[in-house]
mmCIF file of C-alpha atoms (C1' of nucleotides) in Angstrom:
data_model
loop_
_atom_site.group_PDB
_atom_site.id
_atom_site.type_symbol
_atom_site.label_atom_id
_atom_site.label_comp_id
_atom_site.label_asym_id
_atom_site.label_seq_id
_atom_site.Cartn_x
_atom_site.Cartn_y
_atom_site.Cartn_z
ATOM 1 C CA MET K 959 -0.211 12.660 -9.026
ATOM 2 C CA VAL K 960 3.448 13.144 -8.603
ATOM 3 C CA LYS K 961 5.504 15.850 -5.527
ATOM 4 C CA SER K 962 6.895 18.268 -7.652
ATOM 5 C CA SER K 963 11.078 18.376 -7.296
ATOM 6 C CA CYS K 964 11.912 20.734 -4.762
ATOM 7 C CA TYR K 965 15.589 21.327 -2.682
ATOM 8 C CA ASP K 966 15.926 20.882 1.382
ATOM 9 C CA ASN K 967 19.739 21.433 2.831
ATOM 10 C CA GLY K 968 21.031 20.259 -0.810
ATOM 11 C CA VAL K 969 18.853 17.234 -1.501
ATOM 12 C CA LYS K 970 16.349 17.144 -3.398
ATOM 13 C CA LYS K 971 13.075 16.190 -2.473
ATOM 14 C CA GLY K 972 9.569 15.593 -4.670
ATOM 15 C CA ALA K 973 9.351 13.046 -7.980
ATOM 16 C CA TRP K 974 12.435 11.301 -9.500
ATOM 17 C CA SER K 975 13.681 12.335 -13.023
ATOM 18 C CA GLU K 976 13.983 9.493 -15.063
ATOM 19 C CA ASP K 977 17.878 10.331 -15.065
ATOM 20 C CA GLU K 978 17.613 9.854 -10.799
ATOM 21 C CA ASP K 979 15.905 6.037 -11.548
ATOM 22 C CA ILE K 980 18.542 5.793 -13.459
ATOM 23 C CA LYS K 981 21.690 6.464 -11.741
ATOM 24 C CA LEU K 982 19.962 4.424 -8.903
ATOM 25 C CA ARG K 983 19.341 1.687 -10.420
ATOM 26 C CA ALA K 984 22.736 1.356 -12.331
ATOM 27 C CA TYR K 985 24.378 1.154 -8.710
ATOM 28 C CA ILE K 986 22.361 -1.014 -6.842
ATOM 29 C CA GLN K 987 21.686 -3.367 -9.687
ATOM 30 C CA ARG K 988 26.262 -3.322 -9.939
ATOM 31 C CA TYR K 989 27.180 -2.714 -6.339
ATOM 32 C CA GLY K 990 24.067 -3.270 -4.081
ATOM 33 C CA HIS K 991 23.099 -1.443 -1.158
ATOM 34 C CA TRP K 992 25.430 -2.131 1.067
ATOM 35 C CA ASN K 993 24.957 1.479 3.274
ATOM 36 C CA TRP K 994 21.817 3.334 2.223
ATOM 37 C CA GLY K 995 22.764 6.292 4.154
ATOM 38 C CA LEU K 996 26.189 6.632 1.663
ATOM 39 C CA LEU K 997 24.683 5.343 -1.543
ATOM 40 C CA PRO K 998 23.383 8.904 -2.671
ATOM 41 C CA LYS K 999 26.734 9.911 -2.759
ATOM 42 C CA PHE K 1000 28.368 7.029 -4.982
ATOM 43 C CA ALA K 1001 25.195 6.367 -6.933
ATOM 44 C CA GLY K 1002 25.952 10.313 -8.103
ATOM 45 C CA VAL K 1003 22.120 11.312 -7.071
ATOM 46 C CA SER K 1004 21.178 14.049 -4.494
ATOM 47 C CA ARG K 1005 18.472 12.679 -2.733
ATOM 48 C CA SER K 1006 18.605 10.890 1.404
ATOM 49 C CA GLY K 1007 19.573 7.541 1.782
ATOM 50 C CA LYS K 1008 16.055 6.811 2.928
ATOM 51 C CA SER K 1009 14.571 8.446 -0.300
ATOM 52 C CA CYS K 1010 16.772 6.524 -2.085
ATOM 53 C CA ARG K 1011 15.665 3.183 -0.466
ATOM 54 C CA LEU K 1012 12.657 4.201 -1.042
ATOM 55 C CA ARG K 1013 12.592 4.340 -4.580
ATOM 56 C CA TRP K 1014 14.191 1.077 -4.851
ATOM 57 C CA MET K 1015 11.499 -0.677 -2.920
ATOM 58 C CA ASN K 1016 9.017 0.127 -3.917
ATOM 59 C CA TYR K 1017 9.818 1.342 -7.999
ATOM 60 C CA LEU K 1018 12.684 0.239 -9.481
ATOM 61 C CA ARG K 1019 13.042 -4.018 -7.772
ATOM 62 C CA PRO K 1020 13.456 -6.021 -10.232
ATOM 63 C CA ASN K 1021 10.330 -8.285 -10.958
ATOM 64 C CA ILE K 1022 8.083 -5.463 -9.293
ATOM 65 C CA LYS K 1023 4.687 -5.465 -10.339
ATOM 66 C CA HIS K 1024 2.207 -1.638 -10.799
ATOM 67 C CA GLY K 1025 -1.220 -1.358 -11.291
ATOM 68 C CA ASN K 1026 -3.757 -4.607 -12.530
ATOM 69 C CA PHE K 1027 -4.435 -6.356 -8.737
ATOM 70 C CA THR K 1028 -5.938 -9.074 -9.554
ATOM 71 C CA LYS K 1029 -9.105 -10.356 -8.241
ATOM 72 C CA GLU K 1030 -6.550 -13.134 -7.055
ATOM 73 C CA GLU K 1031 -4.593 -10.324 -5.482
ATOM 74 C CA ASP K 1032 -7.189 -8.732 -3.848
ATOM 75 C CA ASP K 1033 -9.477 -11.716 -1.886
ATOM 76 C CA LEU K 1034 -5.811 -12.082 -0.422
ATOM 77 C CA LEU K 1035 -4.756 -9.202 0.547
ATOM 78 C CA ILE K 1036 -8.571 -9.064 2.031
ATOM 79 C CA ASP K 1037 -7.923 -12.189 3.587
ATOM 80 C CA LEU K 1038 -4.077 -11.467 4.894
ATOM 81 C CA HIS K 1039 -4.948 -8.121 6.092
ATOM 82 C CA LYS K 1040 -8.761 -10.069 8.012
ATOM 83 C CA LYS K 1041 -5.293 -12.291 9.283
ATOM 84 C CA LEU K 1042 -2.678 -9.423 10.348
ATOM 85 C CA GLY K 1043 -3.991 -6.307 10.645
ATOM 86 C CA ASN K 1044 -2.541 -2.996 9.063
ATOM 87 C CA LYS K 1045 0.888 -5.490 8.968
ATOM 88 C CA TRP K 1046 1.902 -4.364 5.180
ATOM 89 C CA SER K 1047 5.411 -5.040 4.706
ATOM 90 C CA THR K 1048 3.922 -9.248 5.637
ATOM 91 C CA ILE K 1049 1.435 -9.310 3.337
ATOM 92 C CA ALA K 1050 3.469 -8.123 0.601
ATOM 93 C CA ALA K 1051 5.688 -10.664 0.998
ATOM 94 C CA LYS K 1052 3.152 -12.951 0.744
ATOM 95 C CA LEU K 1053 2.486 -11.022 -3.145
ATOM 96 C CA PRO K 1054 5.353 -11.396 -4.593
ATOM 97 C CA GLY K 1055 5.947 -8.105 -7.323
ATOM 98 C CA ARG K 1056 3.590 -6.078 -4.969
ATOM 99 C CA SER K 1057 5.597 -3.572 -2.635
ATOM 100 C CA ASP K 1058 4.694 -2.718 1.010
ATOM 101 C CA ASN K 1059 3.598 0.719 0.007
ATOM 102 C CA GLU K 1060 1.617 0.166 -3.078
ATOM 103 C CA ILE K 1061 -0.358 -2.808 -1.217
ATOM 104 C CA LYS K 1062 -1.056 0.305 1.714
ATOM 105 C CA ASN K 1063 -2.515 2.062 -1.598
ATOM 106 C CA ARG K 1064 -4.331 -0.193 -3.087
ATOM 107 C CA TRP K 1065 -5.766 -1.296 0.974
ATOM 108 C CA ASN K 1066 -6.519 2.770 1.706
ATOM 109 C CA THR K 1067 -8.327 3.643 -1.901
ATOM 110 C CA HIS K 1068 -10.520 0.606 -2.581
ATOM 111 C CA LEU K 1069 -10.697 -2.885 -0.442
ATOM 112 C CA LYS K 1070 -11.528 -1.236 3.274
ATOM 113 C CA LYS K 1071 -14.905 0.087 1.445
ATOM 114 C CA ARG K 1072 -14.994 -3.405 -0.265
ATOM 115 C CA ALA K 1073 -13.895 -4.829 3.212
ATOM 116 C CA GLN K 1074 -16.551 -3.123 5.075
ATOM 117 C CA ASN K 1075 -19.089 -3.655 2.365
ATOM 118 C CA ASP K 1076 -18.758 -7.218 3.013
ATOM 119 C CA LEU K 1077 -19.287 -7.279 6.768
ATOM 120 C CA THR K 1078 -22.406 -4.769 6.427
ATOM 121 C CA GLU K 1079 -23.186 -6.741 3.998
ATOM 122 C CA SER K 1080 -22.115 -10.430 4.195
ATOM 123 C CA SER K 1081 -23.233 -11.154 0.357
ATOM 124 C CA ASN K 1082 -21.605 -11.619 -2.175
ATOM 125 C CA GLU K 1083 -23.221 -9.703 -3.795
ATOM 126 C CA HIS K 1084 -20.168 -6.893 -3.531
ATOM 127 C CA LEU K 1085 -17.410 -9.126 -4.295
ATOM 128 C CA GLY K 1086 -18.906 -7.657 -8.160
ATOM 129 C CA THR K 1087 -18.228 -4.243 -7.120
ATOM 130 C CA LEU K 1088 -14.851 -3.766 -8.205
ATOM 131 C CA GLU K 1089 -14.296 -5.335 -11.993
ATOM 132 C CA TYR K 1090 -11.013 -6.443 -13.448
ATOM 133 C CA ASP K 1091 -11.291 -6.079 -17.012
ATOM 134 C CA GLN K 1092 -8.440 -5.469 -18.555
ATOM 135 C CA ALA K 1093 -10.030 -2.718 -20.305
ATOM 136 C CA ASN K 1094 -11.530 -0.815 -18.400
ATOM 137 C CA PRO K 1095 -8.568 2.470 -17.663
ATOM 138 C CA LYS K 1096 -10.553 3.480 -13.980
ATOM 139 C CA GLU K 1097 -9.787 -0.077 -12.220
ATOM 140 C CA ASN K 1098 -6.702 -0.688 -13.822
ATOM 141 C CA PRO K 1099 -4.535 2.624 -14.472
ATOM 142 C CA VAL K 1100 -1.754 2.500 -16.294
ATOM 143 C CA ASN K 1101 1.042 5.042 -14.622
ATOM 144 C CA LYS K 1102 1.592 7.341 -17.391
ATOM 145 C CA THR K 1103 4.546 8.067 -14.394
ATOM 146 C CA SER K 1104 5.653 4.667 -14.064
ATOM 147 C CA LEU K 1105 5.977 3.668 -17.513
ATOM 148 C CA LEU K 1106 8.119 7.576 -18.456
ATOM 149 C CA HIS K 1107 10.189 6.733 -15.773
ATOM 150 C CA GLN K 1108 10.585 2.460 -16.590
ATOM 151 C CA PRO K 1109 12.406 1.784 -19.581
ATOM 152 C CA GLU K 1110 12.252 -1.801 -20.283
ATOM 153 C CA ALA K 1111 15.696 -4.014 -19.965
ATOM 154 C CA GLY K 1112 18.067 -3.625 -22.481
ATOM 155 C CA THR K 1113 16.234 -0.884 -24.265
ATOM 156 C CA LEU K 1114 17.237 1.207 -21.258
ATOM 157 C CA PHE K 1115 20.732 2.561 -22.556
ATOM 158 C CA ALA K 1116 19.908 1.968 -26.056
ATOM 159 C CA GLY K 1117 21.880 3.532 -29.052
ATOM 160 C CA GLU K 1118 24.228 4.024 -26.317
ATOM 161 C CA SER K 1119 27.819 1.304 -26.881
ATOM 162 C CA SER K 1120 29.018 -1.509 -24.790
ATOM 163 C CA GLU K 1121 31.869 -0.311 -24.758
ATOM 164 C CA SER K 1122 34.244 -1.423 -21.538
ATOM 165 C CA PRO K 1123 31.980 -3.275 -19.496
ATOM 166 C CA SER K 1124 33.691 -3.397 -15.849
ATOM 167 C CA TYR K 1125 31.490 -7.177 -15.880
ATOM 168 C CA SER K 1126 29.759 -8.142 -19.353
ATOM 169 C CA SER K 1127 27.516 -10.598 -16.650
ATOM 170 C CA LEU K 1128 26.064 -11.786 -13.653
ATOM 171 C CA THR K 1129 28.404 -14.721 -13.363
ATOM 172 C CA GLU K 1130 31.671 -12.146 -13.788
ATOM 173 C CA ILE K 1131 29.780 -9.880 -11.275
ATOM 174 C CA SER K 1132 29.350 -12.384 -8.910
ATOM 175 C CA SER K 1133 32.837 -13.881 -8.658
ATOM 176 C CA CYS K 1134 33.795 -10.642 -7.283
ATOM 177 C CA GLN K 1135 35.083 -11.357 -3.522
ATOM 178 C CA LEU K 1136 33.487 -9.621 -1.332
ATOM 179 C CA SER K 1137 35.612 -8.361 2.198
ATOM 180 C CA GLY K 1138 33.388 -7.256 5.341
ATOM 181 C CA SER K 1139 30.054 -9.566 5.998
ATOM 182 C CA ASP K 1140 28.147 -5.771 6.488
ATOM 183 C CA CYS K 1141 28.001 -5.507 2.307
ATOM 184 C CA ALA K 1142 24.514 -6.992 1.525
ATOM 185 C CA LEU K 1143 25.174 -6.758 -1.694
ATOM 186 C CA PHE K 1144 22.549 -7.813 -4.022
ATOM 187 C CA SER K 1145 20.410 -8.768 -1.605
ATOM 188 C CA ASP K 1146 17.023 -8.573 -3.595
ATOM 189 C CA LEU K 1147 18.711 -9.492 -7.258
ATOM 190 C CA THR K 1148 18.367 -13.010 -7.167
ATOM 191 C CA PRO K 1149 18.831 -14.850 -10.286
ATOM 192 C CA GLN K 1150 15.603 -15.220 -11.601
ATOM 193 C CA THR K 1151 15.172 -10.989 -11.393
ATOM 194 C CA PHE K 1152 18.662 -10.059 -12.041
ATOM 195 C CA ASP K 1153 18.182 -9.171 -15.956
ATOM 196 C CA GLU K 1154 21.164 -10.085 -17.296
ATOM 197 C CA GLU K 1155 20.092 -7.751 -20.059
ATOM 198 C CA LEU K 1156 20.755 -4.903 -18.179
ATOM 199 C CA VAL K 1157 23.520 -5.931 -16.762
ATOM 200 C CA ASP K 1158 25.264 -5.841 -20.109
ATOM 201 C CA ASN K 1159 24.256 -2.542 -20.784
ATOM 202 C CA PHE K 1160 24.345 -0.354 -17.919
ATOM 203 C CA TRP K 1161 28.134 -0.888 -18.023
ATOM 204 C CA SER K 1162 27.636 2.136 -20.775
ATOM 205 C CA GLU K 1163 26.029 4.392 -18.011
ATOM 206 C CA PRO K 1164 27.203 7.456 -18.889
ATOM 207 C CA PHE K 1165 28.246 9.103 -15.084
ATOM 208 C CA LEU K 1166 30.597 5.940 -14.665
ATOM 209 C CA THR K 1167 32.560 5.898 -17.931
ATOM 210 C CA ASP K 1168 33.543 9.535 -17.148
ATOM 211 C CA ILE K 1169 34.703 8.734 -13.926
ATOM 212 C CA ASP K 1170 36.081 6.067 -15.258
ATOM 213 C CA ALA K 1171 38.097 8.041 -18.296
ATOM 214 C CA ILE K 1172 39.945 10.198 -15.254
ATOM 215 C CA LEU K 1173 40.934 7.357 -12.755
ATOM 216 C CA PRO K 1174 43.540 4.785 -13.299
ATOM 217 C CA SER K 1175 42.739 1.717 -16.178
ATOM 218 C CA GLY K 1176 40.407 -0.632 -14.582
ATOM 219 C CA LYS K 1177 40.390 1.349 -10.983
ATOM 220 C CA ASN K 1178 36.571 3.243 -10.491
ATOM 221 C CA LEU K 1179 36.383 5.028 -7.172
ATOM 222 C CA LEU K 1180 31.889 4.497 -7.140
ATOM 223 C CA SER K 1181 32.578 1.224 -6.517
ATOM 224 C CA PRO K 1182 33.297 -0.557 -2.943
ATOM 225 C CA PHE K 1183 35.387 -3.694 -5.179
ATOM 226 C CA ASN K 1184 37.416 -1.976 -6.718
ATOM 227 C CA PHE K 1185 40.361 -2.154 -4.528
ATOM 228 C CA ASP K 1186 43.303 -3.879 -4.389
ATOM 229 C CA ASN K 1187 42.859 -7.372 -3.158
ATOM 230 C CA GLU K 1188 45.846 -6.774 -0.996
ATOM 231 C CA PHE K 1189 43.959 -3.925 0.823
ATOM 232 C CA SER K 1190 40.316 -6.068 0.462
ATOM 233 C CA SER K 1191 41.886 -8.831 2.590
ATOM 234 C CA GLN K 1192 42.214 -6.651 5.385
ATOM 235 C CA TYR K 1193 39.935 -3.947 5.505
ATOM 236 C CA SER K 1194 36.105 -4.223 4.516
ATOM 237 C CA CYS K 1195 34.772 -2.172 1.542
ATOM 238 C CA GLN K 1196 33.629 0.376 3.858
ATOM 239 C CA ASP K 1197 36.084 0.699 6.513
ATOM 240 C CA LEU K 1198 38.366 1.673 3.359
ATOM 241 C CA MET K 1199 35.621 4.362 2.234
ATOM 242 C CA MET K 1200 34.979 5.457 5.373
ATOM 243 C CA THR K 1201 38.090 6.415 6.316
ATOM 244 C CA ASP K 1202 39.861 7.626 2.816
ATOM 245 C CA GLU K 1203 39.700 11.138 2.703
ATOM 246 C CA SER K 1204 41.245 11.967 0.348
ATOM 247 C CA LEU K 1205 38.866 9.216 -1.708
ATOM 248 C CA TRP K 1206 36.078 11.926 0.097
ATOM 249 C CA SER K 1207 37.707 14.827 -1.055
ATOM 250 C CA MET K 1208 37.889 13.534 -4.535
ATOM 251 C CA MET K 1209 34.302 12.242 -4.343
ATOM 252 C CA ASP K 1210 33.670 15.824 -3.382
ATOM 253 C CA SER K 1211 34.312 17.525 -5.759
ATOM 254 C CA TYR K 1212 32.819 15.348 -9.049
ATOM 255 C CA VAL K 1213 30.243 16.737 -7.195
ATOM 256 C CA GLU K 1214 30.644 20.457 -7.154
ATOM 257 C CA ASN K 1215 32.087 20.117 -10.726
ATOM 258 C CA ASN K 1216 28.305 18.307 -11.388
ATOM 259 C CA ILE K 1217 30.076 15.341 -12.764
ATOM 260 C CA PHE K 1218 27.151 13.586 -10.749
ATOM 261 C CA ILE K 1219 24.390 15.750 -10.623
ATOM 262 C CA ASN K 1220 23.190 17.430 -14.547
ATOM 263 C "C1'" DA T 876 -15.841 25.890 -21.514
ATOM 264 C "C1'" DA T 877 -14.498 26.407 -16.965
ATOM 265 C "C1'" DG T 878 -14.517 25.733 -12.941
ATOM 266 C "C1'" DT T 879 -14.080 22.012 -9.011
ATOM 267 C "C1'" DA T 880 -14.891 18.044 -6.005
ATOM 268 C "C1'" DG T 881 -12.408 13.906 -5.477
ATOM 269 C "C1'" DC T 882 -9.377 9.670 -6.027
ATOM 270 C "C1'" DG T 883 -5.480 7.500 -7.245
ATOM 271 C "C1'" DC T 884 -0.907 7.251 -5.596
ATOM 272 C "C1'" DA T 885 4.325 8.608 -5.336
ATOM 273 C "C1'" DA T 886 6.949 10.485 -1.989
ATOM 274 C "C1'" DC T 887 7.803 11.523 2.790
ATOM 275 C "C1'" DC T 888 7.418 11.983 7.919
ATOM 276 C "C1'" DG T 889 8.094 9.959 12.168
ATOM 277 C "C1'" DC T 890 8.959 6.760 15.139
ATOM 278 C "C1'" DC T 891 10.601 1.979 16.330
ATOM 279 C "C1'" DC T 892 13.447 -1.444 16.512
ATOM 280 C "C1'" DG T 893 18.234 -4.515 16.147
ATOM 281 C "C1'" DT T 894 22.865 -3.642 16.245
ATOM 282 C "C1'" DT T 895 26.433 -1.933 17.018
ATOM 283 C "C1'" DT T 896 30.271 1.317 20.001
ATOM 284 C "C1'" DC H 763 24.607 -1.057 29.849
ATOM 285 C "C1'" DA H 764 23.776 2.886 26.853
ATOM 286 C "C1'" DA H 765 24.449 6.278 23.221
ATOM 287 C "C1'" DA H 766 24.858 6.284 18.555
ATOM 288 C "C1'" DC H 767 23.350 4.950 14.298
ATOM 289 C "C1'" DG H 768 21.025 2.364 10.222
ATOM 290 C "C1'" DG H 769 17.689 0.268 8.615
ATOM 291 C "C1'" DG H 770 12.675 -0.850 8.094
ATOM 292 C "C1'" DC H 771 7.140 0.397 8.767
ATOM 293 C "C1'" DG H 772 2.512 2.206 8.862
ATOM 294 C "C1'" DG H 773 0.242 6.876 8.856
ATOM 295 C "C1'" DT H 774 0.012 10.940 6.044
ATOM 296 C "C1'" DT H 775 0.100 14.376 2.903
ATOM 297 C "C1'" DG H 776 0.962 16.481 -1.932
ATOM 298 C "C1'" DC H 777 -0.760 16.832 -6.427
ATOM 299 C "C1'" DG H 778 -2.048 15.321 -11.229
ATOM 300 C "C1'" DC H 779 -5.959 13.360 -13.417
ATOM 301 C "C1'" DT H 780 -10.607 12.401 -14.447
ATOM 302 C "C1'" DA H 781 -15.257 13.050 -13.716
ATOM 303 C "C1'" DC H 782 -18.922 15.280 -12.777
ATOM 304 C "C1'" DT H 783 -22.034 20.861 -12.699
#
DNA sequence: AAGTAGCGCAACCGCCCGTTT
DNA sequence: CAAACGGGCGGTTGCGCTACT
């Protein structure tokens, strides 16, 4: 089901671990995906930016659904595919909560045959060949890995303290002043999709608190936000991070010391 | 019970396109 | 104008699970 993990030039490939998911989810929900290329380093995961983007878009995004395609969704998918062809991202935009990858898989593994059958035998009888019975595990697979790696919001950091939150609510996060129009923060997070309870809890994420502990009070170098306002008014977040060599060397030392990756 | 074939799906790869320099 | 870069997209692969022999 899942590709086994391996390293290629220090970049991990294969199945994502629960720990990696937590780090990526926490980082993006806190800071957004302002630059996929740099994000893995700041989030503390040994992955390529593309891999992080894929994992987020297909799996970790808020409100993303897995399995359990309804008959209505299948019908809509077939209809849209007739009109649009293999434009999976366009189709995905019309199927809320479904990623283009999942839609593509659904088409290739289930609906392609059904559509072909419909063409050859224009009988409605074949519409019944797929069952949508919740009790049918084969047609409504519950991915065990998905359950393992997708803790419910609110239980994600269950048992951990919620001490020293940098921000305690969506409102507080939203009030952060961003410099630079290229910081596309929270672009996927609407008020409807942002889980406030998760926001409350993930500030206690261990790797963040480890770093916080060695930084001056109120500073967090993993954050594109935490530059003094006087600087952020002059430079974009990315300007600062790209030019501050001491910051990069500090980040490198964190990585070398396995503060992030363990 | 053991071996095997097929299925489902997460993840990777390579290409394309838009933006920036 | 062109090269470089980053992000997005569609095709494909790899592997665990399940059903079948």
